PDB file of C-alpha atoms in Angstrom:
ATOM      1  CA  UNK A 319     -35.304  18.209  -0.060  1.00  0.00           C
ATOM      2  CA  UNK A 320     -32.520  15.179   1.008  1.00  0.00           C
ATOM      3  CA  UNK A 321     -29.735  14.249   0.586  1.00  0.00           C
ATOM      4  CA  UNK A 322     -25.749  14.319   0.099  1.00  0.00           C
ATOM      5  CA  UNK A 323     -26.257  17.465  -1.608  1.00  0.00           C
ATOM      6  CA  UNK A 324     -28.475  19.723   1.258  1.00  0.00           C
ATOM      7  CA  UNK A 325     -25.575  19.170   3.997  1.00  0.00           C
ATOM      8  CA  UNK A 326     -25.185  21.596   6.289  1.00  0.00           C
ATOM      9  CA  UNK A 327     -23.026  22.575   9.180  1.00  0.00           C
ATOM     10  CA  UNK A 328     -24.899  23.560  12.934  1.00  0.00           C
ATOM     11  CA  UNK A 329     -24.404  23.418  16.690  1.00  0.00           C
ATOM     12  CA  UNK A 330     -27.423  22.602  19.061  1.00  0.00           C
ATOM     13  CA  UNK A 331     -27.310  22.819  23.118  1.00  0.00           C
ATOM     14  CA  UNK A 332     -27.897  20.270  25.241  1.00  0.00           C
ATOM     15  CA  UNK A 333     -27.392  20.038  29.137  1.00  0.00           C
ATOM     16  CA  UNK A 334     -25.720  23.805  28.268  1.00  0.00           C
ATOM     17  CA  UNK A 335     -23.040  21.643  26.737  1.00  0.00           C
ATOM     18  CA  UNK A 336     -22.703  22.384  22.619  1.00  0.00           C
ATOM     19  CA  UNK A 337     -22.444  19.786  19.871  1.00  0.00           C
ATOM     20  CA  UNK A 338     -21.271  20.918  16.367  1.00  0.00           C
ATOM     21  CA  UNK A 339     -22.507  18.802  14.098  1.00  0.00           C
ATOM     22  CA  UNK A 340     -22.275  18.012  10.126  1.00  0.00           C
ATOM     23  CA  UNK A 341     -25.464  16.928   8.235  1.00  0.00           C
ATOM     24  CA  UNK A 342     -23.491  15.099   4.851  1.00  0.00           C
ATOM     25  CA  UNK A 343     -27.034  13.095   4.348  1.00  0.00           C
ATOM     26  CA  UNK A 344     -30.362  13.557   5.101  1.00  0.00           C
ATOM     27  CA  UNK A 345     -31.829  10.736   4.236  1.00  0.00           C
ATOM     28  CA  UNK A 346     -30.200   7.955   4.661  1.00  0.00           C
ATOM     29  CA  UNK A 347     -28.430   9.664   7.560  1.00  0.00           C
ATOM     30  CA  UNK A 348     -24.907  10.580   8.092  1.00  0.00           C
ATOM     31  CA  UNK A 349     -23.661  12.991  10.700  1.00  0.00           C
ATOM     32  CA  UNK A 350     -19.972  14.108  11.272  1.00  0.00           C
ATOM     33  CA  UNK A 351     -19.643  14.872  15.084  1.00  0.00           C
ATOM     34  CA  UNK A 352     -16.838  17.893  14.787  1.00  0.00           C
ATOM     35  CA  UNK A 353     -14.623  17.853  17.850  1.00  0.00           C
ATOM     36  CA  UNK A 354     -16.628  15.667  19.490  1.00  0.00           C
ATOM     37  CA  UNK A 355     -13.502  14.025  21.565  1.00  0.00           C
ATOM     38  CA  UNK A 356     -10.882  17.049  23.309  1.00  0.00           C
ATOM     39  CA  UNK A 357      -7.505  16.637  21.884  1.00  0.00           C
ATOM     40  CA  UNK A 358      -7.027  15.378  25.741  1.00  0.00           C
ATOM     41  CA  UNK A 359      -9.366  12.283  25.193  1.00  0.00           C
ATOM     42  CA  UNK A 360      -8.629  11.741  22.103  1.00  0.00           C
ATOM     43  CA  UNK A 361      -4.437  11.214  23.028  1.00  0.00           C
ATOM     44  CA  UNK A 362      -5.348   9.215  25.882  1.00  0.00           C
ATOM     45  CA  UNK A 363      -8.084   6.793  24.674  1.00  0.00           C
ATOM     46  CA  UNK A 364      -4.988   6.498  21.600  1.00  0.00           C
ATOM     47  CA  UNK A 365      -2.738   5.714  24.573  1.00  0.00           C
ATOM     48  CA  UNK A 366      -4.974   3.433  26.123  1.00  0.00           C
ATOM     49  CA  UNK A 367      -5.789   1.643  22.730  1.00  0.00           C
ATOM     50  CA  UNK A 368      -2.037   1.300  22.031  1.00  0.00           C
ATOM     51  CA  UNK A 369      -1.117  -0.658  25.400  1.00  0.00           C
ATOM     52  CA  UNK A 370      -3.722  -3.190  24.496  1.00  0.00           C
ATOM     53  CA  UNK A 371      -3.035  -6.457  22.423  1.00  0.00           C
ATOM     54  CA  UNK A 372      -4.442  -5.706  19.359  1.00  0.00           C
ATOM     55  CA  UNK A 373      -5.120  -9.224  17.341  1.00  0.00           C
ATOM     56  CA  UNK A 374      -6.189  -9.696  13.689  1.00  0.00           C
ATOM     57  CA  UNK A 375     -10.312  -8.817  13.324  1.00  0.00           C
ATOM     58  CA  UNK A 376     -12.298 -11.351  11.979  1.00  0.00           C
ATOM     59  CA  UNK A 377     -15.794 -10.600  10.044  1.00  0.00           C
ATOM     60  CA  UNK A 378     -18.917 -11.904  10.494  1.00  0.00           C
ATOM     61  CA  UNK A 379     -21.130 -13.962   7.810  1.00  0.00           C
ATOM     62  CA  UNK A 380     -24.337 -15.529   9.451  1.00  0.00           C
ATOM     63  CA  UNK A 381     -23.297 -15.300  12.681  1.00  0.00           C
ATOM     64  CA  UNK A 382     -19.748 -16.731  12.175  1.00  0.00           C
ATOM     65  CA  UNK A 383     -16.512 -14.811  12.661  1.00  0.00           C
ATOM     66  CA  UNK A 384     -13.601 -16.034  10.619  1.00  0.00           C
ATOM     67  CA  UNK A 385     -10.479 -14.008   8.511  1.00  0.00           C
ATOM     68  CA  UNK A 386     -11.126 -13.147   5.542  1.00  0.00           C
ATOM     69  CA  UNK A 387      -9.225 -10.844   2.928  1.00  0.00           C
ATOM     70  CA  UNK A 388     -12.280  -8.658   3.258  1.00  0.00           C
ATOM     71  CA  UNK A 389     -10.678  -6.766   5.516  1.00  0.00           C
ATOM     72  CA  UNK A 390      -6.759  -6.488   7.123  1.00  0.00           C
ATOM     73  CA  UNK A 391      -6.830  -4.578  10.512  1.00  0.00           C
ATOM     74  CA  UNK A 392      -6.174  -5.508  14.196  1.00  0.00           C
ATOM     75  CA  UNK A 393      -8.118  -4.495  17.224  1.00  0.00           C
ATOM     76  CA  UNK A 394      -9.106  -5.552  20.347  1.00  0.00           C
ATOM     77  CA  UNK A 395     -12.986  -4.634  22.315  1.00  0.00           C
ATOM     78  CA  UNK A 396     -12.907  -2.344  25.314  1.00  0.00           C
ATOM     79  CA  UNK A 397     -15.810  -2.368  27.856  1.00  0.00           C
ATOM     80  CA  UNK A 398     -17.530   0.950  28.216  1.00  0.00           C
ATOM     81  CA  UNK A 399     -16.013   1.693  31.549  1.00  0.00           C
ATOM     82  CA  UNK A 400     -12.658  -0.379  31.818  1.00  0.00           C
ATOM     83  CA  UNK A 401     -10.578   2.455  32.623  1.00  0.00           C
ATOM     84  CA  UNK A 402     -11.082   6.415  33.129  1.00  0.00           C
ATOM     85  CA  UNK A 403     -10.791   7.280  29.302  1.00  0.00           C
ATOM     86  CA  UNK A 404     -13.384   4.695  28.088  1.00  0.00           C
ATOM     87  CA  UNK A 405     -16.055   5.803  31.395  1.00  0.00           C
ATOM     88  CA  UNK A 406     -15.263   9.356  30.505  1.00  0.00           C
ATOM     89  CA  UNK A 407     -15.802   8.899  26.338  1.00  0.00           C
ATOM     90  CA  UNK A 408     -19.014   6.670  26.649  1.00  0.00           C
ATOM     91  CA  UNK A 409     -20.667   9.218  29.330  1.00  0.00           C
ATOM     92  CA  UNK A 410     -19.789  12.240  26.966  1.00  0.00           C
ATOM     93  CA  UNK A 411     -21.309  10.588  24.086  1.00  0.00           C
ATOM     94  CA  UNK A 412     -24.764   9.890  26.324  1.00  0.00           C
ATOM     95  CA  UNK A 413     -25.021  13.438  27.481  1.00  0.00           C
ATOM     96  CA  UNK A 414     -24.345  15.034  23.896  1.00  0.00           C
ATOM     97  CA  UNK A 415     -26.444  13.126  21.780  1.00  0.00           C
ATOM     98  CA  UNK A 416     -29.187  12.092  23.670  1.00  0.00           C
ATOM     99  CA  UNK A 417     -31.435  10.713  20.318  1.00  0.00           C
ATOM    100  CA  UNK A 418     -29.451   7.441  21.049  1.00  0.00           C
ATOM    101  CA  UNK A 419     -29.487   5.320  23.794  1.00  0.00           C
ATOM    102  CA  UNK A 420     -25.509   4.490  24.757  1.00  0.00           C
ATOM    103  CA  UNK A 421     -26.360   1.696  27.210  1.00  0.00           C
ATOM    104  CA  UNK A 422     -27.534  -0.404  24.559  1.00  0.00           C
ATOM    105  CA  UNK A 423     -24.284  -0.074  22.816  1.00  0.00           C
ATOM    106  CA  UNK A 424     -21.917  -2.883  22.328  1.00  0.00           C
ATOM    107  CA  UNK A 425     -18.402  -2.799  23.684  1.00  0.00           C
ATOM    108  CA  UNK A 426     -16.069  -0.070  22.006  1.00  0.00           C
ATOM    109  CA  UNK A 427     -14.191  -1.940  18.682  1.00  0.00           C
ATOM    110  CA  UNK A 428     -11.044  -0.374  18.493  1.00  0.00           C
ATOM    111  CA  UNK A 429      -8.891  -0.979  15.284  1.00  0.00           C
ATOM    112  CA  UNK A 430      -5.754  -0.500  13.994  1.00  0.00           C
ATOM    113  CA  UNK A 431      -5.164   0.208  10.140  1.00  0.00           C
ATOM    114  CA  UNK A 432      -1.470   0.164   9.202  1.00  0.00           C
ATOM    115  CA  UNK A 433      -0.366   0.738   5.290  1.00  0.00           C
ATOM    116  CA  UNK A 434      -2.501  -1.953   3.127  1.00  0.00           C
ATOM    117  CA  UNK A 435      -5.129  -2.184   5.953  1.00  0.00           C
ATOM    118  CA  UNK A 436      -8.564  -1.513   4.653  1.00  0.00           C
ATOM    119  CA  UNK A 437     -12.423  -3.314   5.039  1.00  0.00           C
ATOM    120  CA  UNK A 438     -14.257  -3.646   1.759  1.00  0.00           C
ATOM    121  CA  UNK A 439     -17.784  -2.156   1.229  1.00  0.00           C
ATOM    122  CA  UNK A 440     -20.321  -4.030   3.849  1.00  0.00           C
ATOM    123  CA  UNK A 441     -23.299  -3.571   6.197  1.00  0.00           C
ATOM    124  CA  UNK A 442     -23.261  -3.465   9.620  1.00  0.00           C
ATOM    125  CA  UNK A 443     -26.413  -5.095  10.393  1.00  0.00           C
ATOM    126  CA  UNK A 444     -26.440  -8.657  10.726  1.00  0.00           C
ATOM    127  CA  UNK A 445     -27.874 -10.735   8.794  1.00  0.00           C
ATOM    128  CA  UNK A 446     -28.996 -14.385  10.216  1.00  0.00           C
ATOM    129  CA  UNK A 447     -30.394 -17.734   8.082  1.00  0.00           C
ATOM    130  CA  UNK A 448     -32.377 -18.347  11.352  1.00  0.00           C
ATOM    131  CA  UNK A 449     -33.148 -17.539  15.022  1.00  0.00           C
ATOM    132  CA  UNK A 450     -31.371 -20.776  15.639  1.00  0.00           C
ATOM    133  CA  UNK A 451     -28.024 -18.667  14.679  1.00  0.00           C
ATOM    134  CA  UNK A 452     -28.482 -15.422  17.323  1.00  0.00           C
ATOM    135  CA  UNK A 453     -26.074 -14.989  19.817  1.00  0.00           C
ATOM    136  CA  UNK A 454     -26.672 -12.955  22.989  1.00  0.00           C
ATOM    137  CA  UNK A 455     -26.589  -9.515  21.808  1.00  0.00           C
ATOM    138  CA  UNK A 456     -28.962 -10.397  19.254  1.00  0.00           C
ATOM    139  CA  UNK A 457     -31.508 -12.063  21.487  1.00  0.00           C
ATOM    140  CA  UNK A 458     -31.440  -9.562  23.968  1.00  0.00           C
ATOM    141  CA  UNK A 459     -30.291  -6.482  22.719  1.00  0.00           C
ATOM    142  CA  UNK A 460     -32.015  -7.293  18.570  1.00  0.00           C
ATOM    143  CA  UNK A 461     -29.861  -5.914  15.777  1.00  0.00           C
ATOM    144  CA  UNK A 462     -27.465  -2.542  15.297  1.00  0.00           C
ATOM    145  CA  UNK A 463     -29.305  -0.202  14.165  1.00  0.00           C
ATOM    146  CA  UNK A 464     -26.867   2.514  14.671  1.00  0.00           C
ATOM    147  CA  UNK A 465     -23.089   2.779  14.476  1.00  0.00           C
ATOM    148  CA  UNK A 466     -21.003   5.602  15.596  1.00  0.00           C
ATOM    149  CA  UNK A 467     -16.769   6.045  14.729  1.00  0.00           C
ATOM    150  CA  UNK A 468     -14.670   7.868  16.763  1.00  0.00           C
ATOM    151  CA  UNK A 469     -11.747   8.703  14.629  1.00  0.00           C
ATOM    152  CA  UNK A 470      -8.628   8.245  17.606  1.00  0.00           C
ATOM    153  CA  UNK A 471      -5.897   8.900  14.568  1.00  0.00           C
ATOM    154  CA  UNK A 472      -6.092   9.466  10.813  1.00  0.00           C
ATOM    155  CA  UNK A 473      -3.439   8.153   8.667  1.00  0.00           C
ATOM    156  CA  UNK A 474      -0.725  10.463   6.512  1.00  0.00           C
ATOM    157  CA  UNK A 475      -2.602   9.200   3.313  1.00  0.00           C
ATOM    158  CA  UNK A 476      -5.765   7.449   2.036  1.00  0.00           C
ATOM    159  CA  UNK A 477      -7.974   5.631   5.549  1.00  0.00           C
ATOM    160  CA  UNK A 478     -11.397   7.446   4.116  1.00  0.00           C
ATOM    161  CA  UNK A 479     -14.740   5.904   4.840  1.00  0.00           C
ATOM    162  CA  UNK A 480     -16.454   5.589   1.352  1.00  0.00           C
ATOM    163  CA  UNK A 481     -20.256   5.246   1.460  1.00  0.00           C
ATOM    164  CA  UNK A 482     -20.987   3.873  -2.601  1.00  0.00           C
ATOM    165  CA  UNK A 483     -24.742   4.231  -2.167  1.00  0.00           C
ATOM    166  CA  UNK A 484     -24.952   8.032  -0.367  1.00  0.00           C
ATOM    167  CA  UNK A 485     -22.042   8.851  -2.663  1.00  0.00           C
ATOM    168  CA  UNK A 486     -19.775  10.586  -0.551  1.00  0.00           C
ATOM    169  CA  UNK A 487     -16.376   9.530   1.338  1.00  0.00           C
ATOM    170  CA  UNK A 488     -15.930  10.766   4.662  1.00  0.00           C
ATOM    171  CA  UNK A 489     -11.770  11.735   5.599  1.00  0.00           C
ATOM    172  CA  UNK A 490     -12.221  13.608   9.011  1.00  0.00           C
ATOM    173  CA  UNK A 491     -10.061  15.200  12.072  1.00  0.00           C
ATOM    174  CA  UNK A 492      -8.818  13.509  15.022  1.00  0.00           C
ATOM    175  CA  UNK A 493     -11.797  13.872  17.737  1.00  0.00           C
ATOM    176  CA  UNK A 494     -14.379  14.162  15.184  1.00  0.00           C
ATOM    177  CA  UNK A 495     -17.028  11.282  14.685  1.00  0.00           C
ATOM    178  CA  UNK A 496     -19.487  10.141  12.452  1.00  0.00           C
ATOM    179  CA  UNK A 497     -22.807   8.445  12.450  1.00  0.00           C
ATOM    180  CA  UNK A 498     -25.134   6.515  10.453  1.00  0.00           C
ATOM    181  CA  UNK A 499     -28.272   3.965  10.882  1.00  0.00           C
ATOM    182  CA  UNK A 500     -27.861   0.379   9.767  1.00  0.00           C
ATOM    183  CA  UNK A 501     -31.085  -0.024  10.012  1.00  0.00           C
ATOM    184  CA  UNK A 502     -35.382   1.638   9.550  1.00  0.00           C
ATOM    185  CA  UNK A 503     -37.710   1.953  12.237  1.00  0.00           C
ATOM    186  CA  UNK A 504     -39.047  -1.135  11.933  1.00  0.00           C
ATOM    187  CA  UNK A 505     -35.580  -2.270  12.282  1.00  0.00           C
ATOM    188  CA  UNK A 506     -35.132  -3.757   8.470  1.00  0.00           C
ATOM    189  CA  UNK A 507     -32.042  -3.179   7.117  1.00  0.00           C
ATOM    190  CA  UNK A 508     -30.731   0.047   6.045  1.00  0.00           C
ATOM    191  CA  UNK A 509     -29.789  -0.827   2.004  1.00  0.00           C
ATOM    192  CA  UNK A 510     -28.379   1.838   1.742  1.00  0.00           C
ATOM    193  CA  UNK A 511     -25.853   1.846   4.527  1.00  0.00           C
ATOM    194  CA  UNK A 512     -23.457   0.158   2.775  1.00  0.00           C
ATOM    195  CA  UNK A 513     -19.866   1.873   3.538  1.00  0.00           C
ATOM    196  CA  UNK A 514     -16.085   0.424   3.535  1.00  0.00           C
ATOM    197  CA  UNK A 515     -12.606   1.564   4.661  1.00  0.00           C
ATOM    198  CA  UNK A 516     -10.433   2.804   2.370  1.00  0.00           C
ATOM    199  CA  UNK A 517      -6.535   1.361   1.927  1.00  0.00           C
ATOM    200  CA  UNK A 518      -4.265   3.018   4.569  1.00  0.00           C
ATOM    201  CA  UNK A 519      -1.298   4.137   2.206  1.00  0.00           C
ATOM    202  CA  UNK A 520       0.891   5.788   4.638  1.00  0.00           C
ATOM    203  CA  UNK A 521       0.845   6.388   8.054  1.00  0.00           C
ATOM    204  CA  UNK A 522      -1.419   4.537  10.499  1.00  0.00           C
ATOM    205  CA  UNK A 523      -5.166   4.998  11.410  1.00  0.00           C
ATOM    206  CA  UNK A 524      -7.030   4.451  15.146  1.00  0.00           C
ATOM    207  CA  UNK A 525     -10.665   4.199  15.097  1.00  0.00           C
ATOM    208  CA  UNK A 526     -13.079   2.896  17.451  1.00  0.00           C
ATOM    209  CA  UNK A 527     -16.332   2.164  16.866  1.00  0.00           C
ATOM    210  CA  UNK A 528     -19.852   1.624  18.840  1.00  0.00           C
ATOM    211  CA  UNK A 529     -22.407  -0.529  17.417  1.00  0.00           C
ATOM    212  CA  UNK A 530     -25.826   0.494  18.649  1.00  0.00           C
ATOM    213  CA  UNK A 531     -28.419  -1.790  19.311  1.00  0.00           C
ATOM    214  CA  UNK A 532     -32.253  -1.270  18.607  1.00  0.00           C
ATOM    215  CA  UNK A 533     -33.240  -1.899  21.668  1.00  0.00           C
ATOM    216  CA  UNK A 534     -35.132   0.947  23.851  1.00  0.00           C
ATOM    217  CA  UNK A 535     -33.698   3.321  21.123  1.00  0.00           C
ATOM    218  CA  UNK A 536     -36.454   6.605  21.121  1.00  0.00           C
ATOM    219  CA  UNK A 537     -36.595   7.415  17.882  1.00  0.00           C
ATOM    220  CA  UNK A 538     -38.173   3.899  16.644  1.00  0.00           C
ATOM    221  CA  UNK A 539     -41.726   4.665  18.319  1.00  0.00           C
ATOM    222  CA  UNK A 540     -41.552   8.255  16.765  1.00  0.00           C
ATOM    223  CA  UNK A 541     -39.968   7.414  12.753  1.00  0.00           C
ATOM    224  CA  UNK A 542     -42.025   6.197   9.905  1.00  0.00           C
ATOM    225  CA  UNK A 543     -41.422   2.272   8.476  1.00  0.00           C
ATOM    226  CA  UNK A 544     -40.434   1.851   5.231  1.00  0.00           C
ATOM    227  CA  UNK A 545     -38.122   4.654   4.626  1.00  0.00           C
ATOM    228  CA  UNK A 546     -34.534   5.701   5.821  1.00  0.00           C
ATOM    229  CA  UNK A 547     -34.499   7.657   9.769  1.00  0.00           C
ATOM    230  CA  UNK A 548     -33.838  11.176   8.984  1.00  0.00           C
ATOM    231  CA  UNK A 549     -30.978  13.090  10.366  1.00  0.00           C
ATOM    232  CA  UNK A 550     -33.427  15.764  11.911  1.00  0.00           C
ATOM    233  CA  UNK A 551     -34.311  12.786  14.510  1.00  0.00           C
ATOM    234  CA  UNK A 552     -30.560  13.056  15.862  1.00  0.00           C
ATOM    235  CA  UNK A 553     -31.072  16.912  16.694  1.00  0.00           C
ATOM    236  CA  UNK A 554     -32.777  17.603  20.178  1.00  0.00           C
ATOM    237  CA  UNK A 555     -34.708  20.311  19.721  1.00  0.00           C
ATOM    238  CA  UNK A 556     -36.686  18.989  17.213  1.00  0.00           C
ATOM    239  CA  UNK A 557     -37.343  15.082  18.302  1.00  0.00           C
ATOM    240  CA  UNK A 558     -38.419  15.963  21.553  1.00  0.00           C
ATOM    241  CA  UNK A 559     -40.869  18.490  20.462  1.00  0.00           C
ATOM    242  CA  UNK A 560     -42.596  15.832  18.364  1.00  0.00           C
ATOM    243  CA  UNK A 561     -45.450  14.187  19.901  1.00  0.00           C
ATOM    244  CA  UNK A 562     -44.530  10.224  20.831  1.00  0.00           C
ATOM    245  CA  UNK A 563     -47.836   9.021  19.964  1.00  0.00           C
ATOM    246  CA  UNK A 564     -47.381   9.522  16.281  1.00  0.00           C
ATOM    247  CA  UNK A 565     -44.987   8.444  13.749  1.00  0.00           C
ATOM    248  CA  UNK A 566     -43.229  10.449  11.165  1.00  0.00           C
ATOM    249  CA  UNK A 567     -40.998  10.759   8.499  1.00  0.00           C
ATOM    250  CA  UNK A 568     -39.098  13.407   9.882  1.00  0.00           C
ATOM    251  CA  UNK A 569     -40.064  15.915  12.573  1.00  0.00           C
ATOM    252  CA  UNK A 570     -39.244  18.782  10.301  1.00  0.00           C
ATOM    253  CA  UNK A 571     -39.674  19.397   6.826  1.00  0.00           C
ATOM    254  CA  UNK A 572     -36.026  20.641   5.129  1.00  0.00           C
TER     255      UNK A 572
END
């Protein structure tokens, strides 16, 4: 059984460290990461965010960035280790959820939603008309086939994450995150991936965001092509008792 509807909440160890965790999909998957940040990180990456100069985001059509209405925020990208928050944050994330590989993550996107800000339904993976078109992270590090939100501060009202095809919206906590694939094993696009940020109605909302790439990610040797990665590949104790040399839907049946 998959699905919105068989979520469930659990906490695995790893390193002796505990993650709880929120299964809202199976398949496709979406994860919320519940107090994944400390109320410490989370006020001073929000610190660190706010010094920087934020400048209206741009979105991507074929490999060109340009404004659109599509979507109203400002933000600025942080390298993974520019100051002690952002080192601290990126080597938390490695350690705790070790069925992604961090190092092939882009820089941190950190926006800024203010009252009207929102970004209509899209995908994260890119889409290219040729090779001609791919820019360095695409060449050398192939496409995103992950992408994981920290949420750095919700807004007073509205600032959800709507996901049309999986059905669900996801509102969550400061420090929490959440986590879907963009793309299938064989790194095709995830169709039904297809999520948006709700209007910002009051208040103000921090996010920032890390766009994983496909490359040396461990679960694409293990998952099965032609379907959506399962959610039971993101919990330790189950992908890493799966042999490597074959390929799966899922480690576990649910």
């Amino acid at each position: 059984m998959k699905g919105k509807q068989d979520s469930i909440c659990l906490t695995y160890l790893h390193n002796f460290l505990p993650v709880d965790l929120e299964i809202v999909s199976w398949s496709p998957t979406l994860i919320i990461y519940r107090n994944l940040l400390t109320p410490r990180q989370t006020s001073e990456f929000l610190k660190f965010i706010e010094k920087r100069d934020l400048t209206i985001q741009k979105t991507t059509d074929y490999g060109t960035s340009k404004e659109t209405t599509h979507r109203r925020a400002n933000g600025s990208f942080i390298d993974h280790g520019e100051n002690e928050i952002t080192s601290e944050v990126h080597k938390k994330v490695t350690k705790r959820i070790p069925a992604l590989n961090f190092q092939s993550a882009e820089l941190f996107s950190a926006l800024s939603y203010i009252p009207g800000g929102h970004y209509a339904v899209h995908y994260d993976y890119l889409s290219y008309r040729s090779d001609k078109e791919h820019d360095w992270w695409m060449n050398m590090m192939r496409n995103r086939i992950g992408t994981l939100i920290f949420v750095i501060k919700t807004a007073e009202k509205g600032g959800g994450t709507v996901f049309p095809s999986i059905g669900t919206t996801i509102k969550i906590d400061e420090g929490d995150a959440f986590f879907w694939f963009n793309a299938q094993a064989d790194e095709s696009q995830e169709m039904l991936s297809d999520h948006g940020g709700c209007p910002i109605y009051s208040g103000r909302k921090v996010i920032a965001t890390l766009w994983i790439r496909a490359k040396d990610q461990p679960v694409i040797p293990m998952a099965a092509s032609g379907s959506p990665i399962d959610a039971s590949w993101m919990i330790p104790s189950f992908s890493t008792a799966f042999r490597r040399d074959q390929k799966s839907q899922t480690p576990i049946e649910h």
